[in-house]
XYZ file of C-alpha atoms in Angstrom:
562
model
C -42.207 -70.304 119.965
C -38.967 -72.308 120.135
C -40.996 -75.507 119.678
C -42.517 -74.226 116.425
C -40.633 -71.330 114.875
C -42.160 -71.670 111.392
C -45.772 -70.523 111.876
C -48.524 -69.974 114.401
C -52.233 -70.787 114.387
C -55.228 -70.333 116.638
C -58.867 -71.322 116.976
C -61.608 -70.102 119.278
C -65.069 -71.583 119.487
C -67.494 -71.714 122.374
C -65.564 -72.045 125.603
C -62.455 -73.524 123.934
C -59.355 -71.862 122.533
C -56.450 -73.640 120.848
C -53.083 -72.060 120.014
C -50.273 -73.799 118.149
C -46.749 -73.096 116.938
C -45.497 -75.234 114.067
C -42.172 -76.800 113.181
C -42.836 -77.589 109.514
C -41.459 -80.999 108.465
C -44.179 -82.784 106.468
C -46.426 -80.930 103.983
C -44.656 -77.645 104.527
C -46.875 -75.864 102.006
C -50.397 -76.707 103.239
C -49.994 -78.389 106.640
C -50.804 -75.303 108.700
C -52.550 -75.908 112.026
C -55.218 -76.009 113.331
C -56.360 -78.920 111.169
C -60.041 -79.704 110.683
C -61.844 -83.034 110.609
C -65.417 -84.149 109.928
C -68.296 -82.500 111.829
C -66.198 -79.471 112.667
C -63.577 -81.148 114.872
C -60.406 -79.109 115.337
C -56.926 -80.545 115.932
C -53.540 -79.181 116.995
C -50.570 -81.474 117.519
C -46.869 -81.639 118.250
C -44.991 -84.614 116.847
C -44.957 -86.990 113.899
C -47.381 -89.731 112.834
C -45.112 -92.234 111.105
C -47.902 -94.410 109.680
C -49.573 -91.430 108.010
C -49.315 -92.902 104.506
C -50.608 -96.288 105.642
C -53.567 -94.715 107.442
C -54.482 -92.687 104.383
C -54.412 -95.848 102.262
C -56.753 -97.577 104.719
C -59.164 -94.622 104.595
C -59.528 -94.593 100.822
C -62.345 -92.284 99.812
C -61.810 -89.933 102.747
C -61.489 -86.293 101.760
C -58.177 -85.059 103.171
C -57.640 -81.319 103.008
C -53.850 -81.400 103.488
C -50.849 -83.704 103.169
C -50.014 -83.269 106.856
C -49.200 -86.418 108.799
C -51.310 -84.996 111.660
C -54.574 -84.861 109.674
C -55.439 -88.624 109.721
C -55.891 -88.600 113.557
C -58.801 -86.165 113.117
C -60.531 -88.608 110.777
C -59.708 -91.577 113.012
C -61.352 -89.751 115.914
C -64.504 -89.292 113.832
C -64.615 -93.059 113.257
C -63.319 -94.479 116.546
C -63.899 -91.823 119.181
C -61.559 -91.948 122.178
C -59.937 -95.142 120.875
C -58.466 -93.347 117.867
C -54.939 -93.123 119.294
C -54.635 -96.927 119.393
C -54.093 -96.793 115.617
C -51.273 -94.258 115.686
C -47.611 -95.083 115.212
C -45.514 -92.117 116.147
C -44.588 -89.563 118.761
C -47.314 -87.105 119.552
C -49.131 -84.755 121.861
C -52.562 -84.156 120.323
C -55.503 -81.944 121.244
C -58.859 -82.400 119.490
C -61.841 -80.163 120.146
C -65.194 -81.737 119.264
C -67.773 -78.925 119.245
C -70.863 -81.152 119.112
C -70.543 -82.461 122.702
C -68.191 -79.531 123.551
C -65.462 -82.050 124.392
C -61.712 -81.571 124.466
C -59.572 -84.698 123.919
C -55.880 -84.850 124.845
C -53.613 -87.755 123.834
C -49.938 -88.575 124.346
C -47.862 -91.262 122.628
C -47.398 -94.562 124.522
C -43.770 -93.972 125.549
C -44.112 -90.274 126.339
C -41.694 -89.067 123.661
C -43.644 -85.825 123.350
C -44.687 -83.948 126.522
C -48.173 -82.747 127.471
C -49.251 -81.016 130.712
C -52.495 -79.700 132.138
C -53.996 -77.962 135.139
C -57.574 -78.018 136.419
C -59.002 -75.145 138.461
C -62.551 -74.060 139.367
C -62.296 -71.403 136.630
C -60.576 -73.157 133.728
C -58.819 -76.205 132.309
C -55.519 -75.380 130.583
C -52.953 -77.513 128.781
C -49.585 -76.996 127.084
C -46.541 -78.766 125.677
C -44.338 -77.264 128.387
C -44.907 -76.394 132.036
C -43.332 -72.990 131.586
C -46.066 -72.007 129.114
C -48.618 -72.448 131.910
C -46.408 -70.553 134.361
C -45.666 -67.619 132.062
C -49.325 -67.308 131.073
C -50.320 -67.112 134.734
C -52.318 -70.359 134.484
C -50.224 -72.137 137.150
C -48.504 -70.840 140.254
C -44.694 -71.079 140.559
C -44.113 -73.211 143.644
C -42.402 -76.498 144.534
C -43.936 -79.731 145.860
C -41.500 -81.021 148.543
C -42.224 -84.696 147.804
C -41.396 -84.222 144.126
C -38.306 -82.201 144.995
C -37.092 -85.137 147.105
C -37.581 -87.469 144.118
C -35.689 -85.117 141.843
C -32.707 -84.821 144.160
C -32.417 -88.541 144.891
C -33.642 -90.118 141.627
C -32.644 -87.376 139.139
C -36.254 -87.207 137.892
C -39.822 -87.224 139.220
C -42.344 -90.024 138.818
C -46.002 -90.388 137.967
C -48.582 -87.844 136.851
C -47.947 -85.039 139.358
C -45.090 -82.708 138.467
C -42.831 -80.716 140.768
C -45.153 -77.703 140.252
C -48.249 -78.189 142.471
C -51.402 -78.478 140.401
C -49.630 -79.156 137.095
C -50.118 -82.727 135.894
C -48.618 -84.804 133.119
C -50.815 -86.537 130.628
C -49.293 -89.968 131.190
C -47.553 -91.834 128.378
C -50.237 -93.544 126.301
C -53.075 -91.686 128.022
C -56.103 -90.144 126.336
C -58.230 -87.730 128.380
C -61.749 -86.480 127.635
C -62.548 -83.082 129.155
C -66.061 -81.639 129.356
C -67.070 -78.439 131.155
C -63.504 -78.016 132.330
C -63.246 -81.430 134.024
C -61.654 -84.737 133.066
C -64.600 -87.097 132.580
C -62.860 -90.134 131.070
C -59.351 -91.618 130.845
C -58.010 -94.334 128.598
C -54.508 -95.810 128.734
C -52.659 -97.461 125.875
C -50.062 -99.878 127.254
C -46.703 -99.614 125.478
C -45.476 -103.128 126.321
C -47.128 -106.532 125.820
C -48.268 -108.277 129.014
C -46.761 -111.587 127.879
C -43.767 -113.684 128.964
C -40.565 -113.920 126.901
C -41.058 -115.789 123.642
C -38.956 -118.705 122.456
C -36.863 -117.851 119.422
C -33.443 -118.842 118.124
C -30.637 -116.336 117.671
C -30.714 -116.713 113.870
C -34.479 -116.220 113.605
C -34.303 -113.275 115.992
C -31.551 -111.644 113.929
C -33.601 -111.950 110.739
C -36.715 -110.494 112.379
C -34.743 -107.713 114.034
C -33.223 -106.662 110.715
C -36.639 -106.350 109.080
C -38.221 -104.569 112.064
C -35.401 -102.054 112.547
C -35.220 -101.321 108.815
C -38.952 -100.646 108.770
C -38.757 -98.352 111.792
C -35.806 -96.333 110.506
C -37.454 -96.044 107.084
C -40.597 -94.415 108.482
C -38.539 -92.238 110.830
C -36.669 -90.874 107.795
C -39.859 -89.503 106.221
C -39.163 -85.789 106.012
C -39.248 -82.822 103.655
C -36.414 -81.076 105.523
C -32.727 -81.936 106.103
C -32.025 -84.655 108.668
C -29.011 -86.175 110.396
C -27.853 -88.403 113.249
C -26.375 -87.861 116.688
C -23.463 -90.317 116.725
C -21.714 -91.270 119.956
C -19.791 -94.230 118.561
C -21.709 -96.609 120.837
C -23.911 -99.555 119.901
C -27.230 -97.717 119.524
C -26.223 -94.789 117.327
C -23.906 -97.042 115.291
C -26.850 -99.343 114.573
C -28.903 -96.373 113.376
C -26.011 -95.229 111.202
C -25.790 -98.659 109.560
C -29.505 -98.561 108.756
C -29.479 -94.940 107.573
C -26.632 -95.774 105.194
C -28.745 -98.589 103.771
C -32.038 -96.685 103.544
C -31.252 -93.020 103.027
C -31.079 -91.518 99.545
C -28.485 -89.034 100.723
C -25.166 -89.196 102.528
C -25.699 -89.427 106.273
C -24.735 -86.330 108.256
C -23.504 -87.273 111.737
C -22.740 -84.979 114.678
C -20.827 -86.008 117.807
C -19.746 -84.220 120.977
C -16.514 -84.562 122.930
C -15.163 -82.887 126.041
C -12.258 -80.484 126.197
C -9.282 -81.040 128.494
C -10.165 -84.615 129.434
C -8.576 -87.942 128.577
C -11.909 -89.323 127.370
C -12.455 -86.548 124.829
C -9.908 -87.853 122.342
C -11.166 -91.415 122.738
C -14.815 -90.430 122.255
C -14.033 -88.263 119.259
C -11.858 -90.865 117.569
C -14.398 -93.658 117.993
C -17.333 -91.672 116.638
C -15.208 -90.399 113.743
C -13.972 -93.928 113.027
C -17.536 -95.294 112.892
C -18.635 -92.428 110.646
C -15.768 -93.118 108.248
C -16.625 -96.825 108.283
C -20.123 -95.994 107.073
C -19.078 -93.207 104.708
C -20.932 -90.491 106.643
C -20.225 -86.772 106.741
C -18.932 -86.204 110.257
C -18.858 -83.146 112.505
C -17.435 -83.146 116.018
C -18.212 -80.372 118.474
C -16.395 -79.870 121.745
C -17.731 -78.905 125.151
C -15.475 -77.416 127.811
C -15.676 -75.661 131.182
C -16.444 -72.265 129.616
C -19.437 -73.760 127.794
C -20.605 -75.351 131.030
C -20.392 -72.119 133.009
C -22.121 -70.060 130.309
C -24.792 -72.493 129.096
C -25.961 -74.177 132.335
C -28.510 -71.399 133.154
C -29.999 -71.587 129.650
C -30.211 -75.353 129.882
C -31.942 -75.233 133.280
C -34.401 -72.736 131.786
C -35.155 -75.128 128.915
C -35.645 -78.181 131.172
C -38.800 -76.926 132.885
C -39.867 -80.450 133.927
C -36.546 -80.953 135.686
C -34.051 -83.772 135.492
C -30.590 -83.596 137.028
C -29.161 -85.995 134.429
C -25.851 -84.367 133.419
C -26.221 -85.734 129.878
C -28.586 -82.816 129.302
C -25.492 -80.613 128.843
C -24.063 -82.282 125.704
C -27.578 -82.968 124.369
C -28.338 -79.242 124.448
C -25.090 -78.494 122.595
C -25.900 -81.150 119.988
C -29.245 -79.464 119.372
C -27.499 -76.135 118.973
C -24.994 -77.649 116.539
C -27.753 -79.310 114.501
C -29.535 -75.977 114.092
C -26.305 -74.284 113.018
C -25.687 -77.084 110.507
C -29.076 -76.475 108.886
C -30.705 -79.694 110.139
C -34.309 -79.810 111.357
C -34.603 -83.527 112.205
C -32.093 -85.804 113.928
C -32.285 -89.513 114.696
C -31.279 -90.474 118.239
C -30.551 -93.789 119.974
C -32.701 -93.336 123.102
C -34.657 -96.387 124.236
C -32.342 -99.145 123.026
C -30.959 -99.802 126.518
C -34.424 -100.064 128.059
C -35.931 -102.278 125.347
C -32.972 -104.490 124.379
C -31.480 -104.900 127.875
C -28.486 -102.594 127.953
C -28.071 -101.944 131.683
C -25.978 -104.152 133.928
C -28.663 -103.889 136.618
C -30.938 -106.026 134.432
C -28.640 -108.939 135.139
C -30.117 -109.045 138.641
C -33.463 -109.910 137.086
C -32.232 -113.142 135.527
C -32.672 -116.451 137.320
C -31.277 -117.465 139.743
C -30.102 -113.998 140.873
C -33.556 -112.355 140.720
C -34.525 -113.811 144.113
C -31.544 -112.054 145.712
C -31.950 -108.783 143.837
C -32.817 -105.561 145.612
C -35.260 -103.089 144.142
C -34.134 -101.031 141.166
C -32.833 -97.601 142.198
C -32.792 -98.523 145.876
C -30.038 -95.993 146.579
C -30.491 -92.256 146.253
C -28.006 -89.798 144.768
C -27.216 -88.237 148.179
C -27.096 -91.414 150.287
C -23.411 -90.820 151.030
C -24.283 -87.512 152.723
C -26.434 -88.059 155.803
C -27.198 -84.339 156.430
C -28.431 -83.922 152.857
C -30.434 -87.140 152.988
C -32.213 -86.000 156.150
C -32.883 -82.574 154.659
C -34.283 -84.002 151.415
C -36.674 -86.449 153.105
C -38.522 -89.536 151.843
C -38.132 -89.996 148.114
C -39.094 -93.493 146.946
C -42.865 -93.542 147.504
C -43.670 -92.671 143.889
C -41.351 -95.328 142.511
C -42.792 -97.924 144.916
C -46.290 -97.115 143.637
C -45.134 -97.295 140.030
C -43.507 -100.688 140.585
C -46.688 -102.038 142.148
C -48.823 -100.678 139.318
C -46.647 -101.516 136.309
C -46.306 -105.242 136.716
C -47.453 -108.479 135.131
C -47.270 -111.946 136.619
C -46.333 -113.210 133.161
C -43.183 -111.107 132.916
C -39.705 -112.339 133.696
C -37.586 -110.509 136.238
C -35.728 -108.730 133.448
C -38.985 -107.623 131.832
C -40.236 -106.203 135.131
C -37.108 -104.065 135.471
C -37.403 -102.956 131.856
C -41.054 -102.002 132.273
C -40.497 -99.704 135.243
C -37.587 -98.070 133.412
C -39.740 -97.477 130.344
C -42.599 -96.016 132.356
C -40.578 -93.716 134.621
C -36.862 -93.355 133.799
C -37.254 -93.294 130.014
C -40.331 -91.066 129.948
C -39.452 -88.639 132.744
C -35.682 -88.384 132.389
C -34.190 -89.478 129.057
C -36.998 -88.413 126.733
C -37.721 -85.251 128.688
C -34.158 -83.990 128.413
C -34.002 -84.988 124.740
C -37.212 -83.160 123.862
C -36.406 -79.942 125.746
C -32.731 -79.827 124.755
C -33.521 -80.155 121.059
C -36.803 -78.255 120.859
C -35.090 -75.315 122.564
C -33.367 -74.945 119.184
C -36.346 -75.958 117.031
C -34.888 -79.416 116.345
C -37.024 -82.557 116.229
C -35.364 -85.641 117.758
C -36.691 -88.943 116.409
C -36.163 -92.226 118.248
C -36.536 -95.308 115.991
C -35.924 -97.746 118.863
C -38.946 -96.381 120.746
C -41.485 -97.583 118.235
C -44.506 -99.792 119.013
C -43.417 -102.452 116.492
C -39.797 -102.476 117.689
C -40.835 -102.405 121.349
C -43.276 -105.299 120.998
C -40.548 -107.446 119.458
C -37.673 -106.416 121.740
C -39.577 -106.645 125.017
C -40.732 -110.192 124.205
C -37.226 -111.479 123.494
C -35.914 -114.227 125.795
C -33.712 -112.943 128.591
C -30.635 -114.674 127.126
C -30.883 -112.491 123.991
C -30.873 -109.367 126.156
C -28.471 -110.050 129.013
C -25.293 -112.112 128.638
C -22.645 -113.073 131.228
C -20.699 -109.839 130.627
C -22.659 -107.597 128.284
C -26.208 -106.456 127.649
C -28.065 -105.949 124.358
C -26.921 -109.377 123.169
C -29.153 -109.510 120.085
C -28.545 -105.914 119.051
C -24.772 -106.378 119.348
C -24.871 -109.522 117.231
C -26.934 -107.701 114.616
C -24.537 -104.713 114.524
C -21.534 -107.039 114.180
C -23.033 -108.285 110.915
C -24.556 -105.018 109.687
C -21.460 -102.854 110.214
C -18.338 -105.039 110.504
C -15.606 -103.237 112.363
C -18.022 -101.344 114.616
C -16.675 -103.076 117.760
C -20.122 -104.344 118.606
C -18.929 -106.207 121.703
C -17.104 -103.330 123.381
C -18.255 -102.401 126.862
C -20.949 -99.765 127.247
C -19.661 -96.199 127.624
C -21.526 -93.370 129.317
C -22.486 -90.048 127.762
C -21.969 -87.871 130.822
C -19.593 -84.906 130.633
C -16.798 -84.347 133.193
C -18.870 -81.905 135.260
C -16.963 -82.882 138.404
C -13.718 -81.520 136.990
C -15.409 -78.385 135.718
C -17.016 -77.665 139.084
C -13.894 -78.521 141.083
C -12.033 -75.582 139.546
C -14.472 -73.176 141.258
C -15.806 -75.326 144.077
C -15.574 -72.742 146.866
C -17.409 -70.144 144.798
C -20.066 -72.674 143.822
C -20.553 -73.809 147.405
C -21.170 -70.217 148.472
C -23.478 -69.334 145.579
C -25.496 -72.546 145.671
C -26.003 -72.587 149.446
C -27.274 -68.974 149.324
C -29.798 -69.658 146.541
C -33.288 -69.463 148.154
C -34.543 -72.798 146.828
C -31.468 -74.613 148.134
C -31.461 -72.693 151.423
C -35.086 -73.731 152.008
C -34.139 -77.381 151.511
C -30.751 -77.891 153.171
C -28.349 -76.094 155.539
C -25.256 -74.426 154.081
C -22.959 -76.847 155.912
C -24.581 -79.830 154.165
C -24.176 -78.153 150.787
C -20.558 -77.318 151.558
C -19.850 -80.951 152.387
C -20.905 -81.952 148.862
C -18.740 -79.300 147.213
C -15.660 -80.273 149.221
C -14.850 -82.782 146.471
C -16.933 -82.276 143.283
C -14.718 -84.622 141.271
C -15.581 -87.518 143.540
C -19.211 -86.490 143.982
C -19.943 -85.052 140.572
C -23.611 -86.084 140.383
C -24.412 -84.732 143.834
C -22.757 -81.385 143.100
C -24.378 -81.077 139.676
C -27.801 -81.920 141.138
C -27.462 -78.978 143.522
C -26.207 -76.592 140.820
C -28.967 -77.598 138.415
C -31.730 -77.298 141.001
C -30.421 -73.888 142.103
C -30.495 -72.663 138.484
C -33.862 -74.278 137.741
C -35.464 -72.773 140.857
C -33.947 -69.362 140.125
C -35.548 -69.203 136.682
C -38.844 -71.087 136.946
C -39.821 -70.215 140.526
C -38.117 -66.882 141.225
C -38.290 -65.563 137.660
C -34.585 -64.749 137.317
C -33.668 -64.363 133.611
C -31.649 -67.196 132.110
C -29.140 -64.801 130.513
C -25.725 -64.733 132.126
C -23.322 -67.298 133.517
C -23.893 -69.465 136.600
C -22.415 -66.933 139.013
C -24.484 -64.021 137.656
C -27.777 -65.946 137.805
C -27.213 -67.311 141.318
C -26.034 -63.936 142.615
C -29.249 -62.350 141.350
C -31.309 -65.189 142.838
C -29.730 -64.627 146.250
C -30.694 -60.940 146.078
């Protein structure tokens, strides 16, 4: 219900049942789901189709029953069959039931912005937007796959199609499945990135093209019948979106930022975001997160992130979603994807000649590598990433492109976008990501390496564009992280946390208490390791043991131990 608090719909026919909850954004009056297409096809969807108006113009003469952006896919399916999703520009998880062959079709957008899960059993095929829907309905069994747990602890996310819950699978980014008689009978995969080498283009020509492409993407992402805003960190990506929203929006931009209480960085972060907002004439709101928020909200956040990631940025993202709801917003624009597509990570520098021949694999070190007892307890963790690297490759790509591609397929889809979706949809907020757009991605990925990675800084082209679009935005400042000071927050109660976490059944089954205690001896220094253990203990308590999410960390873990 949190994903669609505005209305519910259902359909039953033959051996198929579809249930939907709707967050009404486009065609609020008549866009109720399920939607119906030619020959009795039935569609439910979560997401936004940004080229809705363009598709309708191409299908002149077609009888549309609603103004919903999710209706054109039903008509495209009637014309193109399983290839219909190739024409869609947007973020989506779509289910279409075709009664004539009794076929169910599931599709997910090419970058995996919107989630979609399924389980096959001898008795039924079931699917949902969230794993916990399958668990709470009794359609999947609450258990943990040790290999996926090892990935989660060492990588901060899990890879591939299989989730941490045995038997629950992800529809992969860009995948379309055809299901007949309860079995997957056909799969199609839409590749999100072009299999071509970097293109030759001058800085000036690239800047002109980038301006047109970004303006187009932000314009379609602003299509909405409900209030919208922006999550503003003061960094390159959100500042670029702010510059474009100022240009394209008919209303004053509403920007929300988060800072951290009782830390030196809080004042800096708040001032920079506020300065950028003032520069662009935006309405600005700053919220603050402190240790009390951390202690109280962490169990609720772990309950929301059912496909787990131990990325600590989930904490402020959840609070931003909460603040957006309280501010009366339904849609927010977010800067996810710019680092992966425009070359924002320093590790991409290893992919440039001549260093690429000396570079080690991406993510070759695990989170707990500094703790031998924990590493032994966790076990092998890189097999899934090895398989992904072997699969997602092109001989035409440069070294930088290869690193970007694996990040887009695994890190972006299974960590960054997962935490964004769950953190915001927990509050009924839709997060839109203009950088993760097929048109933007095709252009950015094909840029020459020199326009992505410079001698000191990444995102070379995007920084140059921002310097012109929003003078004074400090476009060439070093990249700043979004992570909260969880180490300091945990250090204040480290002995209590060590005791509670080591006694939690999911942790106790994975690692001895002494190994856990070693991590919590210095949470400030080993903040990610300590947070990974706290998050997993809370996640396991709720999703596997069924402990309610209500209460602070100590209350939830005490109940889990009992």
